[in-house]
Amino acid sequence: MTNDFIGRIRTALEEGGVLKLAKRGFSRVLNLGIRVYNALVVFVTGGKKYSYSSSDSPELLEVKQRSEKRTDISDHLIPLFIESLEVDPDVIVELGVRGGESTFVFERVARLCGSVLISVDVEDCSDVSSYDRWHFVQMDDVEFVKVFDEWCTERQIEPNIDVLFVDTSHLYDHTLQEIRHWFPYLSDGSKAFFHDTNLTNFYLRRDFTIGRGWDNNRGVIRALEDCLDKKFDEKKEFIEFVGGWLIKHDPYCNGFTELVKIRETSKMRRNFSGDN
Ligand SMILES: C[S@@+](CC[C@H](N)C(=O)[O-])C[C@H]1O[C@@H](n2cnc3c(N)ncnc32)[C@H](O)[C@@H]1O
């Protein structure tokens, strides 16, 4: 009875937009609070996040400079650059482009390694890169993968992916689909990167500044857990072998998880099976 009464008052208030207005006001105050806090942190810690050396390659310098702008992925741009470069990839596939933070990194990796860079997004992001071996595909990534072989054949590209980057909906079911459809294309020694493996309402960067995220109910990390049949604590940094994968996880800046496809040695197989 009481609940019903409260429910009716709530509906009336919502219809009048009072709650919506209050929520919006609260959100603005929160954003302002975050901006003030971040400004204080930057003031106290001195601003620049990275050290610069005259021996930096122009590409590393550009990635460092790009990372100075604090975004929801800024902590991961340098690791993404270095880790991708290590693969010396022929083919890079990027799922999720938006404003092109990750594309900026992959474009530089691709220029250095002569790679083909294929970026996919449902939105039109066709002006994000000018790299001549860049292909932008405006399509749902799970639909695109179904025609990936054919698409590659038409362009004389080997459909073997050396670097795969996943940063799209962050939803559990969709991430599961992405893993199931895209992973069969990974080459030996390839790396797959997932952003937003620690997505919550607020995130912390390494320099102690914070930003606002959203609660995806552990969508991305849960999909990885289910595929690898292993539980992870995404709030902490970890590095471990699971099956034929080396998994490295960084909890900061919404979480960044790297999977390295390794060839299992016989000793590893024995260790995994528990036989000695
Ligand atoms: C978080 S943003 C990507 C950010 C980007 N990686 C960066 O570093 O700036 C997510 C992007 O994924 C795209 N997206 C969402 N669902 C998708 C889907 N099913 N297929 C392809 N792209 C999708 C959205 O349009 C959005 O641009």
XYZ file of N, CA, C and O in Angstrom, residues 66-67 69 71-74 77 80 94 97-106 128 165:
88
model
N 50.045 12.507 -27.028
C 48.602 12.232 -27.087
C 48.088 11.755 -25.718
O 46.981 12.078 -25.301
N 48.932 10.978 -25.021
C 48.527 10.419 -23.721
C 48.431 11.469 -22.630
O 47.839 11.216 -21.576
N 46.734 14.083 -22.698
C 45.329 14.487 -22.559
C 44.606 13.369 -21.802
O 44.584 12.223 -22.251
N 42.010 11.009 -20.841
C 40.748 10.481 -21.370
C 40.455 9.152 -20.675
O 41.193 8.744 -19.779
N 39.425 8.464 -21.143
C 39.079 7.174 -20.528
C 40.028 6.056 -20.958
O 39.922 4.936 -20.479
N 40.977 6.375 -21.870
C 41.911 5.331 -22.330
C 43.364 5.815 -22.299
O 44.286 5.063 -22.633
N 43.579 7.053 -21.835
C 44.909 7.665 -21.970
C 46.039 6.869 -21.307
O 47.154 6.843 -21.824
N 47.577 4.105 -23.875
C 48.050 4.346 -25.247
C 49.509 3.924 -25.431
O 49.855 3.305 -26.445
N 49.790 0.135 -25.359
C 49.193 -0.376 -26.603
C 50.182 -0.232 -27.766
O 50.332 -1.140 -28.596
N 40.985 -3.211 -35.505
C 40.535 -2.387 -34.385
C 39.006 -2.348 -34.394
O 38.409 -1.887 -35.376
N 36.094 2.729 -32.867
C 36.994 3.817 -33.279
C 36.667 5.142 -32.565
O 37.551 5.818 -32.059
N 35.415 5.522 -32.570
C 34.915 6.803 -32.017
C 35.809 7.964 -32.441
O 36.012 8.195 -33.630
N 36.430 8.672 -31.468
C 37.279 9.825 -31.804
C 38.682 9.438 -32.245
O 39.472 10.302 -32.634
N 39.037 8.152 -32.133
C 40.295 7.689 -32.711
C 41.515 7.704 -31.808
O 42.641 7.780 -32.294
N 41.329 7.592 -30.478
C 42.507 7.522 -29.591
C 43.333 6.277 -29.926
O 44.541 6.361 -30.141
N 42.671 5.125 -29.956
C 43.405 3.883 -30.272
C 43.856 3.883 -31.730
O 44.946 3.391 -32.047
N 43.060 4.471 -32.614
C 43.452 4.520 -34.037
C 44.755 5.300 -34.195
O 45.609 4.942 -35.007
N 44.894 6.368 -33.413
C 46.104 7.191 -33.444
C 47.334 6.315 -33.170
O 48.355 6.409 -33.854
N 47.206 5.444 -32.166
C 48.310 4.548 -31.796
C 48.558 3.524 -32.909
O 49.690 3.337 -33.370
N 47.489 2.884 -33.361
C 47.650 1.827 -34.375
C 48.178 2.382 -35.697
O 48.908 1.706 -36.407
N 39.019 9.686 -39.416
C 39.887 9.621 -38.241
C 41.370 9.416 -38.597
O 42.257 9.861 -37.882
N 42.066 -5.460 -31.421
C 41.729 -4.545 -30.330
C 40.211 -4.474 -30.221
O 39.521 -4.224 -31.220
